[in-house]
Short mmCIF file of C-alpha atoms in Angstrom, two decimals:
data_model
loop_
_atom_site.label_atom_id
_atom_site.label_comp_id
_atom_site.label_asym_id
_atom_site.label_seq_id
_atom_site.Cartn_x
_atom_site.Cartn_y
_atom_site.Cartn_z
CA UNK A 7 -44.18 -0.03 -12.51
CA UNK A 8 -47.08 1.94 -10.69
CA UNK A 9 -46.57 5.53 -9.95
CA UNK A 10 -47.82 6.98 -7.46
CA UNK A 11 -49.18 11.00 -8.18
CA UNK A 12 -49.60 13.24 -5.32
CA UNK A 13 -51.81 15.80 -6.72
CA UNK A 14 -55.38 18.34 -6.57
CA UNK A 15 -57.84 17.65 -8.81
CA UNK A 16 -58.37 21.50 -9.07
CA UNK A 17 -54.90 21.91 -10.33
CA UNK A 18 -54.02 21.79 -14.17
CA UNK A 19 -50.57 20.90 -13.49
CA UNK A 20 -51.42 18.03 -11.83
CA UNK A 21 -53.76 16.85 -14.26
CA UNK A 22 -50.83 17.00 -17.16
CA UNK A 23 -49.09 14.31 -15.23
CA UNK A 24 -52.25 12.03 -15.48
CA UNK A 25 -52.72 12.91 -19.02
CA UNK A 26 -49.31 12.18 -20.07
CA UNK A 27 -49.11 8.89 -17.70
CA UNK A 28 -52.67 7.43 -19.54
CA UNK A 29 -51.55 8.16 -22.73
CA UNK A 30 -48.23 6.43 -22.71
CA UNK A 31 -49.65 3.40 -20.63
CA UNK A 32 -48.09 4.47 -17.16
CA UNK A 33 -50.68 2.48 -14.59
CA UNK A 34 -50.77 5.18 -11.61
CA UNK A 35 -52.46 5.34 -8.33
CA UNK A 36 -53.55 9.23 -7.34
CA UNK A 37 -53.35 10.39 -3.41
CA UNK A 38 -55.49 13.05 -3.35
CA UNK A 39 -53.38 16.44 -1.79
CA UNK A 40 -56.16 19.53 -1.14
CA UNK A 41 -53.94 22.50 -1.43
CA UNK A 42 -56.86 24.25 -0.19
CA UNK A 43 -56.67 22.64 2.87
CA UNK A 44 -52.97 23.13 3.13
CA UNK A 45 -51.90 19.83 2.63
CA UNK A 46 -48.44 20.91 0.35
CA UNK A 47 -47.55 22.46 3.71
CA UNK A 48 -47.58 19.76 6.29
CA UNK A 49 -44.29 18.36 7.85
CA UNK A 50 -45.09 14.72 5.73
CA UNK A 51 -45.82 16.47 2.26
CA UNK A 52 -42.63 18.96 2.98
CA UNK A 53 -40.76 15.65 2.98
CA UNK A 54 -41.71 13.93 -0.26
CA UNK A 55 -41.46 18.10 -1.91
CA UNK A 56 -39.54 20.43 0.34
CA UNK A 57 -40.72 22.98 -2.34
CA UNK A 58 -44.04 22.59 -0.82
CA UNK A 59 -45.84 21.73 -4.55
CA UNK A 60 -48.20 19.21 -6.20
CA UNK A 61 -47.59 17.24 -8.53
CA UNK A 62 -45.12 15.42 -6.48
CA UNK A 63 -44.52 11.99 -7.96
CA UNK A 64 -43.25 8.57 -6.43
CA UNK A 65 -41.57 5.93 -8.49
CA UNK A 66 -41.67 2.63 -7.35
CA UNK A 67 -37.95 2.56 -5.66
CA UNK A 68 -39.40 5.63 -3.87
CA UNK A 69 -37.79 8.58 -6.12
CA UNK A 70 -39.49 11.62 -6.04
CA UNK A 71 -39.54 13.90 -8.92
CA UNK A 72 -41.63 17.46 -8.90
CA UNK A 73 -42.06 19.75 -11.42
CA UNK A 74 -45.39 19.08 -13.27
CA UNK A 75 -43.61 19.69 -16.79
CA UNK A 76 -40.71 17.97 -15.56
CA UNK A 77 -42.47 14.73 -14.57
CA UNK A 78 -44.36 15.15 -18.37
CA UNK A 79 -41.35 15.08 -19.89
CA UNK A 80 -39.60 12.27 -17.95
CA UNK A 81 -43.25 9.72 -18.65
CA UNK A 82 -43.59 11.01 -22.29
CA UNK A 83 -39.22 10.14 -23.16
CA UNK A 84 -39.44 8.01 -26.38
CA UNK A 85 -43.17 8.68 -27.08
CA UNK A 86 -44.30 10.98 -30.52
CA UNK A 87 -45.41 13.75 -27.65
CA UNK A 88 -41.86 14.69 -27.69
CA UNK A 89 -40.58 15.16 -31.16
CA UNK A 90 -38.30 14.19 -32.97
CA UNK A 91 -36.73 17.23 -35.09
CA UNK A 92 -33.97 19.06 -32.65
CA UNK A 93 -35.81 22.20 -33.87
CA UNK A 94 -39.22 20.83 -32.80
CA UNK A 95 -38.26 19.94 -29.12
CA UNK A 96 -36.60 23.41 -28.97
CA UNK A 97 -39.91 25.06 -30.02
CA UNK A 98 -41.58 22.70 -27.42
CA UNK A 99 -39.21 23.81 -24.64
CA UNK A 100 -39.75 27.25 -25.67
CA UNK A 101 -43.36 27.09 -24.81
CA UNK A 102 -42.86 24.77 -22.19
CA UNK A 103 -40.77 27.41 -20.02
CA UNK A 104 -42.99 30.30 -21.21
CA UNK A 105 -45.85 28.20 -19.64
CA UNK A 106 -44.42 28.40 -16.56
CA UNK A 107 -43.09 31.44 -16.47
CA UNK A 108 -45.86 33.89 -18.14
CA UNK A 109 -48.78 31.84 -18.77
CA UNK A 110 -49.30 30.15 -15.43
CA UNK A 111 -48.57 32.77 -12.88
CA UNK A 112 -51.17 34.89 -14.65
CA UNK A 113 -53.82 32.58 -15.68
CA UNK A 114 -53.65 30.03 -13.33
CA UNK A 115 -53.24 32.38 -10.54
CA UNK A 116 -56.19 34.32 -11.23
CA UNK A 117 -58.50 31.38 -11.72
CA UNK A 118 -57.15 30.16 -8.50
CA UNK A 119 -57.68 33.71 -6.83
CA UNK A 120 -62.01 33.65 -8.31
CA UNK A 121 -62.76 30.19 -8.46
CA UNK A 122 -61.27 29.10 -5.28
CA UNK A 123 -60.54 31.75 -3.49
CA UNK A 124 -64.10 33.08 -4.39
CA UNK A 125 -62.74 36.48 -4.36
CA UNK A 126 -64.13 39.53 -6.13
CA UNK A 127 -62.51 40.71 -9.36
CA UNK A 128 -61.86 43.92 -7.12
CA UNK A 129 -59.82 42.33 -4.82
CA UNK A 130 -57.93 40.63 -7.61
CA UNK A 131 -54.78 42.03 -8.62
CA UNK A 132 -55.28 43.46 -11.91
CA UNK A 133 -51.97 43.10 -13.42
CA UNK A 134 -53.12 39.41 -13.60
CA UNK A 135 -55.97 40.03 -16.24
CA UNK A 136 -53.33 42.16 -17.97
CA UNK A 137 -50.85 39.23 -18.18
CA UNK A 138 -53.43 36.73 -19.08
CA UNK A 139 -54.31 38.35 -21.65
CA UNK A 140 -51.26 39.43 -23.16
CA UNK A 141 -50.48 35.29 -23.13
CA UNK A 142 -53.95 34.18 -24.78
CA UNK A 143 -52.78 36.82 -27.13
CA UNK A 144 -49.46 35.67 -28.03
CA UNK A 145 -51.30 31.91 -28.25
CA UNK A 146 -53.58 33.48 -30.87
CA UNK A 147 -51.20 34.82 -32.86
CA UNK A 148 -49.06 31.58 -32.92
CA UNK A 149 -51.41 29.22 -33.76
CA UNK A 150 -52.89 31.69 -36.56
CA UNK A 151 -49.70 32.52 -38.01
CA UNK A 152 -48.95 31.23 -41.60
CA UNK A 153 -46.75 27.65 -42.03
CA UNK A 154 -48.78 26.74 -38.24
CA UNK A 155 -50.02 22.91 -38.64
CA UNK A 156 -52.79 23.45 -35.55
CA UNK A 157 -50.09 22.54 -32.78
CA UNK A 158 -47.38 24.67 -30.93
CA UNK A 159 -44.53 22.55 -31.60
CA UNK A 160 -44.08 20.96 -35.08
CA UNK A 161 -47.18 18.97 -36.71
CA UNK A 162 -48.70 16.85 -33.61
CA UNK A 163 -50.02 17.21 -30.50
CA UNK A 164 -46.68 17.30 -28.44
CA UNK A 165 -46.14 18.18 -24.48
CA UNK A 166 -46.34 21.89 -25.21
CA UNK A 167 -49.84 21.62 -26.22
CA UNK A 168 -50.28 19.45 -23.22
CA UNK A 169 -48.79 21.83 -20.99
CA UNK A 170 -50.74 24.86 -22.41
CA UNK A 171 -54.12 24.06 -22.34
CA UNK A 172 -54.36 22.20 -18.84
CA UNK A 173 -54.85 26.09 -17.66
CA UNK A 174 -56.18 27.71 -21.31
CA UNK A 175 -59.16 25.50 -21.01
CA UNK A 176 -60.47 26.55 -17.64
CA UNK A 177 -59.03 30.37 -18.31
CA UNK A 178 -63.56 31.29 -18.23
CA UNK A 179 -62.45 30.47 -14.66
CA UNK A 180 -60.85 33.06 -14.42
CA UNK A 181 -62.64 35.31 -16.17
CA UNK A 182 -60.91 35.16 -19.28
CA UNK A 183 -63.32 35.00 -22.68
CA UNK A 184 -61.65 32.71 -25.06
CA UNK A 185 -64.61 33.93 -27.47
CA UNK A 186 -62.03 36.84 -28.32
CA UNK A 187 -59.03 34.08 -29.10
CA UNK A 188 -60.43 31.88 -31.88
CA UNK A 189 -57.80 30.14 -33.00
CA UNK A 190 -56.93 29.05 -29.21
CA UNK A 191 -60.59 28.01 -28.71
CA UNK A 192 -60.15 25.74 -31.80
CA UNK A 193 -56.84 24.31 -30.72
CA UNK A 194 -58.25 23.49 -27.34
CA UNK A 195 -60.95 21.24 -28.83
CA UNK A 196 -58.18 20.04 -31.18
CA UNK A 197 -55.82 19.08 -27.96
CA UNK A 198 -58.68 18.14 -25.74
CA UNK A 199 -59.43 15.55 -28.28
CA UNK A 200 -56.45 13.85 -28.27
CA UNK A 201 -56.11 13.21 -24.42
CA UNK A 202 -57.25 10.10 -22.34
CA UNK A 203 -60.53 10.22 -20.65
CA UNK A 204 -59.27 7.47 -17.82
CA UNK A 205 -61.58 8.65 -14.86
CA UNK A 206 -60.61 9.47 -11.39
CA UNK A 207 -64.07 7.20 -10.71
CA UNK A 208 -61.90 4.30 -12.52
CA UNK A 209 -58.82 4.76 -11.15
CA UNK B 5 -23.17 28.19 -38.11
CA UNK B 6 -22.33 30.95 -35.93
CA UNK B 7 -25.05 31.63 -33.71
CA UNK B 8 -26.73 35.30 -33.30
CA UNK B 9 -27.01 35.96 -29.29
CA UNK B 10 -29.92 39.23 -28.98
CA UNK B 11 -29.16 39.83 -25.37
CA UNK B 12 -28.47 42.17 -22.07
CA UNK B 13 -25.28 41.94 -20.18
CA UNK B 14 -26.68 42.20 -17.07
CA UNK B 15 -29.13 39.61 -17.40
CA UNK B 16 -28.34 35.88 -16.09
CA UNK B 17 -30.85 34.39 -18.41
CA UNK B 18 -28.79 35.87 -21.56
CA UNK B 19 -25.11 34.67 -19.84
CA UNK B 20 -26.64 31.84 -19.46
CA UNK B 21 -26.95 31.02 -23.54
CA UNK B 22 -23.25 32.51 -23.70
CA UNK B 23 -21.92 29.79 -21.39
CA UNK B 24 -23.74 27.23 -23.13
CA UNK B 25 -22.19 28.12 -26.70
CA UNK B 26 -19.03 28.45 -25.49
CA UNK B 27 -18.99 25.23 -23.90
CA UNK B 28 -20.26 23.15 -26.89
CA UNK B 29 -17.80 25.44 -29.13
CA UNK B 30 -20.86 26.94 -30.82
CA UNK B 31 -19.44 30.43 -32.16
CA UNK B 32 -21.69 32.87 -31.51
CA UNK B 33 -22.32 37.15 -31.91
CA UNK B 34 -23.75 39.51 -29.45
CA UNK B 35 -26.49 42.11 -30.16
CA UNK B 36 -26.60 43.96 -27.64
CA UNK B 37 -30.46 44.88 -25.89
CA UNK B 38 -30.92 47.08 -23.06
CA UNK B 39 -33.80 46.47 -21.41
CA UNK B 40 -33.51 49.25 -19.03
CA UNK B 41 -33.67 51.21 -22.26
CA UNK B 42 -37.05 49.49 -23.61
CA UNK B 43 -35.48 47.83 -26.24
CA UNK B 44 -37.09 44.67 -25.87
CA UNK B 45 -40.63 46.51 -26.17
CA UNK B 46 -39.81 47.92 -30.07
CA UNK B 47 -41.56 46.93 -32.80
CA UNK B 48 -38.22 45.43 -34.25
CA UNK B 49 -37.51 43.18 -31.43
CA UNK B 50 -41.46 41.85 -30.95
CA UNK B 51 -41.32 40.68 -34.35
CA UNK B 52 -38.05 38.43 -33.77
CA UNK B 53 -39.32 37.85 -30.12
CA UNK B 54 -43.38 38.56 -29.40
CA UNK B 55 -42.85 37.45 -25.95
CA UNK B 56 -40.63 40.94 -25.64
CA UNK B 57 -37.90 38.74 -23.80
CA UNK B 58 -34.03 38.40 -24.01
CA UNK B 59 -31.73 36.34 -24.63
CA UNK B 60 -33.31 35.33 -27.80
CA UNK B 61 -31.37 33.67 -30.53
CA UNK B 62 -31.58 33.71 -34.15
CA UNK B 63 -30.10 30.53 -36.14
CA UNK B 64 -28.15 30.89 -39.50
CA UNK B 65 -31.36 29.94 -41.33
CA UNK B 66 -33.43 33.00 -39.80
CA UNK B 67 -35.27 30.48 -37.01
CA UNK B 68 -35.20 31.93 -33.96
CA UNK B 69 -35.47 30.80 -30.16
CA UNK B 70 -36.72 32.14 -26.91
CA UNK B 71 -36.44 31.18 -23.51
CA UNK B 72 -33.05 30.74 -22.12
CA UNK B 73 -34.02 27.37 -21.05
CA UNK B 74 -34.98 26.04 -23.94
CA UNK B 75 -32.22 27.38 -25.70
CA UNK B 76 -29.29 26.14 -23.24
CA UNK B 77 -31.32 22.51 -24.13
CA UNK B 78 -31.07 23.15 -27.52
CA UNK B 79 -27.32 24.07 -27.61
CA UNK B 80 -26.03 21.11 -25.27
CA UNK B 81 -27.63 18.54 -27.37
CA UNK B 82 -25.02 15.52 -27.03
CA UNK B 83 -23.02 17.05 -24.71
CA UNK B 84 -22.17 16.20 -21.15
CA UNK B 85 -24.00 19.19 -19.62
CA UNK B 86 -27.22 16.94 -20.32
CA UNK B 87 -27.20 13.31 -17.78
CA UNK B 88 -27.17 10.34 -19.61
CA UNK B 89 -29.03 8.46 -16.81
CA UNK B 90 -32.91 9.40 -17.79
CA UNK B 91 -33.59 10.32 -13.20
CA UNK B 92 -31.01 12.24 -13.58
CA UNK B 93 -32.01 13.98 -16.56
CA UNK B 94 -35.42 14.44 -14.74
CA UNK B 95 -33.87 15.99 -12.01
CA UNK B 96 -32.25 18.29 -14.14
CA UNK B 97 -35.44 19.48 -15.63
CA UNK B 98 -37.17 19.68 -12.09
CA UNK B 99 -34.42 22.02 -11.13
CA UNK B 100 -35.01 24.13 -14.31
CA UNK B 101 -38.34 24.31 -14.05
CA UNK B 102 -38.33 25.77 -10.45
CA UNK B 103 -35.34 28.31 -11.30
CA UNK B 104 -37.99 29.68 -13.61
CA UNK B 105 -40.97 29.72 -11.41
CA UNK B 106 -39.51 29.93 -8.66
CA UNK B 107 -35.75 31.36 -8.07
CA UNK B 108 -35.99 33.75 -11.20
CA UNK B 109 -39.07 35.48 -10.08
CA UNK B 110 -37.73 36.23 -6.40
CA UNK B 111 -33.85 36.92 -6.67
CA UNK B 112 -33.23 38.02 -10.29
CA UNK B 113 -36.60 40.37 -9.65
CA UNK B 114 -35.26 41.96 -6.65
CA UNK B 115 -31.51 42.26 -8.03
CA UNK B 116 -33.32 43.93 -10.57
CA UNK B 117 -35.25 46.29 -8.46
CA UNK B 118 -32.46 46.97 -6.32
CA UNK B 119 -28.95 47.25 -8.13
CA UNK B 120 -30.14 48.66 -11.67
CA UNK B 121 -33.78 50.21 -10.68
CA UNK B 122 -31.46 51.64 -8.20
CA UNK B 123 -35.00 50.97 -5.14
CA UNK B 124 -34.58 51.62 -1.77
CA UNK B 125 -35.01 48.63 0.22
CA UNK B 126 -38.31 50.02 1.71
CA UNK B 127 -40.36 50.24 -1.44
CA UNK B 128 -39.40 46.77 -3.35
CA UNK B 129 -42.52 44.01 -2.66
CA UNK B 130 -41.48 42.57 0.86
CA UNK B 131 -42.23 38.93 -0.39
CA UNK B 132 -39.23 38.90 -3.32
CA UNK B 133 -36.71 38.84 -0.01
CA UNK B 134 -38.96 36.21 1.66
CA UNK B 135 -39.09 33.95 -1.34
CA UNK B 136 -36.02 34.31 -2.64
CA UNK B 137 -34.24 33.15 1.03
CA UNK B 138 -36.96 30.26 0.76
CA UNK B 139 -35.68 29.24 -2.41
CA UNK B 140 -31.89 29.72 -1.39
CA UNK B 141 -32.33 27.70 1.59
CA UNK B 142 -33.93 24.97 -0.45
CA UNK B 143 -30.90 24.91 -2.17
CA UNK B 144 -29.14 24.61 0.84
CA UNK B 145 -30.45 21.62 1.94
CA UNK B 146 -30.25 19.94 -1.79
CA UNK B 147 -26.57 21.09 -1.88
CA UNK B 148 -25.89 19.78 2.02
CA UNK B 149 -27.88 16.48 2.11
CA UNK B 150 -26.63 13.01 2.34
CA UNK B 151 -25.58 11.63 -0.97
CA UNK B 152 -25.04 14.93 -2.71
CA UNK B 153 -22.16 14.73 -5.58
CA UNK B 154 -21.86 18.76 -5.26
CA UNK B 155 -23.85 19.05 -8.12
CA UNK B 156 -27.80 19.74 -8.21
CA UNK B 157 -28.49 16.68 -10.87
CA UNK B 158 -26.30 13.52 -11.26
CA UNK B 159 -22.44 13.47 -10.13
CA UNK B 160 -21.01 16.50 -12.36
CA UNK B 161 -22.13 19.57 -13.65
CA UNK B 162 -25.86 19.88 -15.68
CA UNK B 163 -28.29 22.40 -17.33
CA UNK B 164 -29.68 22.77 -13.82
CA UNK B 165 -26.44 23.91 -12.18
CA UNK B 166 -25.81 26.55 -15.17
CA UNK B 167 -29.71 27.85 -14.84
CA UNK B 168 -29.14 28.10 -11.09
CA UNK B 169 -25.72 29.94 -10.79
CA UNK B 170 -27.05 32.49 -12.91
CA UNK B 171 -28.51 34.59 -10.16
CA UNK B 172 -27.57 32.63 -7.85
CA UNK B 173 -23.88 34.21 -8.04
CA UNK B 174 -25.49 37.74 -8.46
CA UNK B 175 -27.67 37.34 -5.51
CA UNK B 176 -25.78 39.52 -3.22
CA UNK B 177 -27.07 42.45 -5.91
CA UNK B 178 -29.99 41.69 -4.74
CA UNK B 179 -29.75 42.02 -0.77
CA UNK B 180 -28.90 38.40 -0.31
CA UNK B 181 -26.18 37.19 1.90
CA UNK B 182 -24.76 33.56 0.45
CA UNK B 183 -22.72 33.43 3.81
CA UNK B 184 -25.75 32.05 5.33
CA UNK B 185 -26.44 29.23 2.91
CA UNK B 186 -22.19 27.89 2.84
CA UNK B 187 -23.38 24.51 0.53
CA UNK B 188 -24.49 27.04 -1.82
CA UNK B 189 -21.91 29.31 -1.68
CA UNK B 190 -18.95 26.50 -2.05
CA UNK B 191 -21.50 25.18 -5.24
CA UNK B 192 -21.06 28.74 -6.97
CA UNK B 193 -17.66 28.52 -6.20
CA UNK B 194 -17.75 25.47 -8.11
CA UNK B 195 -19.86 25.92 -11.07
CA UNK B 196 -18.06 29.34 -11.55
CA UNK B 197 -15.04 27.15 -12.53
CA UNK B 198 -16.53 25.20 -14.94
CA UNK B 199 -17.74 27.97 -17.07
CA UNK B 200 -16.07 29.16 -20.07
CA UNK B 201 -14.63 32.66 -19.91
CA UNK B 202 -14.31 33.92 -22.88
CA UNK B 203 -14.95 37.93 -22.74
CA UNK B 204 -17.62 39.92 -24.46
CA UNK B 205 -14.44 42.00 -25.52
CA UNK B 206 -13.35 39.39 -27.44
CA UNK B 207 -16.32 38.71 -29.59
#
């Protein structure tokens, strides 16, 4: 099958759905959604994702799924990105959910608010470089901790490491310095290095 | 193994782990944490949890596990709370990813701001009311469309529902009126009976 991704190429959770989709072989078509623009808003794209969102993906019998780390983990079922050990996924799931509920809103948001948005750290909340911080932080001191194998979840690249850096590698976006993290700068080379380089020019 | 529950009565996310190991038959103890208190901020508690979050549980081995999420995944393993069908499983995850991002943030936030900060109306962030009766009335429509088995994912009760009624069923702490959104009101109703009762007073 062909799926079809609805998605910004600005956005790191859309990108994680073209990651995992490349690297377990899922041929895709993208349909480029500028949320700039307001394109998640319109009557049509309210219809595919009444939670107004990209990713938004369509399966070939026209299912829609949402949910960037959702859609991850329903490509990446049966592949080693999800692993095996009960204990493992848990861990993965762990930092799956904290993604999106710590890391994300902070990060994300306030690379979205200067890059994009183009406004001046001023007019940016500040709570947001607080927050961001506090999470590159907490990624620091996981992946420098004794008995850590260089990944978040057990001893491979798995979808938490997927889901992490799609924002921790653009954080200089927004105006984080990951100079002051080592051991995330490290791991982002380390998980940038295991994911496909299929081009948007290819696809 | 008898699990070790570090949690706040008040908080959905922790009730949610309780329901969870009750319904598997996990047996479980209660530590109780009062965030109002600070007691997820001491020294003691970041070193079991650095993300300074309950519930959090600690295995009979000493591992431990954050995120209620992750750890209602963890727990229902096998069981019948998770869909067979891998769609439905998807949609299950799609639901728990937006309670987290999305439904958490608005109506457990202004529950909290309202019934146990103890905020007038006039001085809690305007938007929590507006998103949370955005995200209530995209339940509403979920709940109330064509082909709907009562249930959020698949044709009996998931993860997805449990996440959901968590604050969903406490949202009237929070200012909300469930009157106006009846599909969601009849689907509390309804996951409410499914869920295991025993008492804290009992443990």
């Amino acid at each position: 099958m062909t799926l079809t991704i609805y998605g910004d190429r600005i956005s790191g959770n859309c990108l994680k759905v073209k990651w995992v989709a490349d690297r377990v072989g899922m041929p895709w078509r993208w349909v480029d959604v500028d949320v700039l623009k307001g394109e998640t808003r319109t009557p049509d794209f309210l219809r595919l994702n009444p939670a107004g969102q990209v990713p938004l993906v369509v399966l070939e019998d026209g299912r829609t799924l949402a949910q960037s780390n959702a859609i991850m983990l329903y490509l990446a079922e049966g592949s080693d990105l999800i692993p095996a050990d009960a204990f493992d996924r848990a861990r993965m799931f762990e930092w799956m959910f904290w993604e999106q509920y710590t890391h994300e809103p902070a990060i994300a948001v306030r690379r979205f608010h200067k890059a994009y948005l183009n406004k001046p750290d001023d007019e940016i909340d500040p709570a947001l470089m607080v927050r961001g911080r506090a999470a590159l932080a907490r990624m620091q001191a996981a992946l420098s901790a004794p008995g850590c194998a260089g990944w978040l979840a057990g001893d491979r690249a798995s979808l938490a490491d997927l889901a992490l850096v799609a924002y921790t590698r653009v954080a200089h976006e927004g105006g984080f310095d990951l100079a002051e993290y080592p051991a995330v700068q490290a791991w982002v080379a380390r998980v940038e290095a295991t994911l496909p380089v299929r081009d948007f020019d290819r696809s």
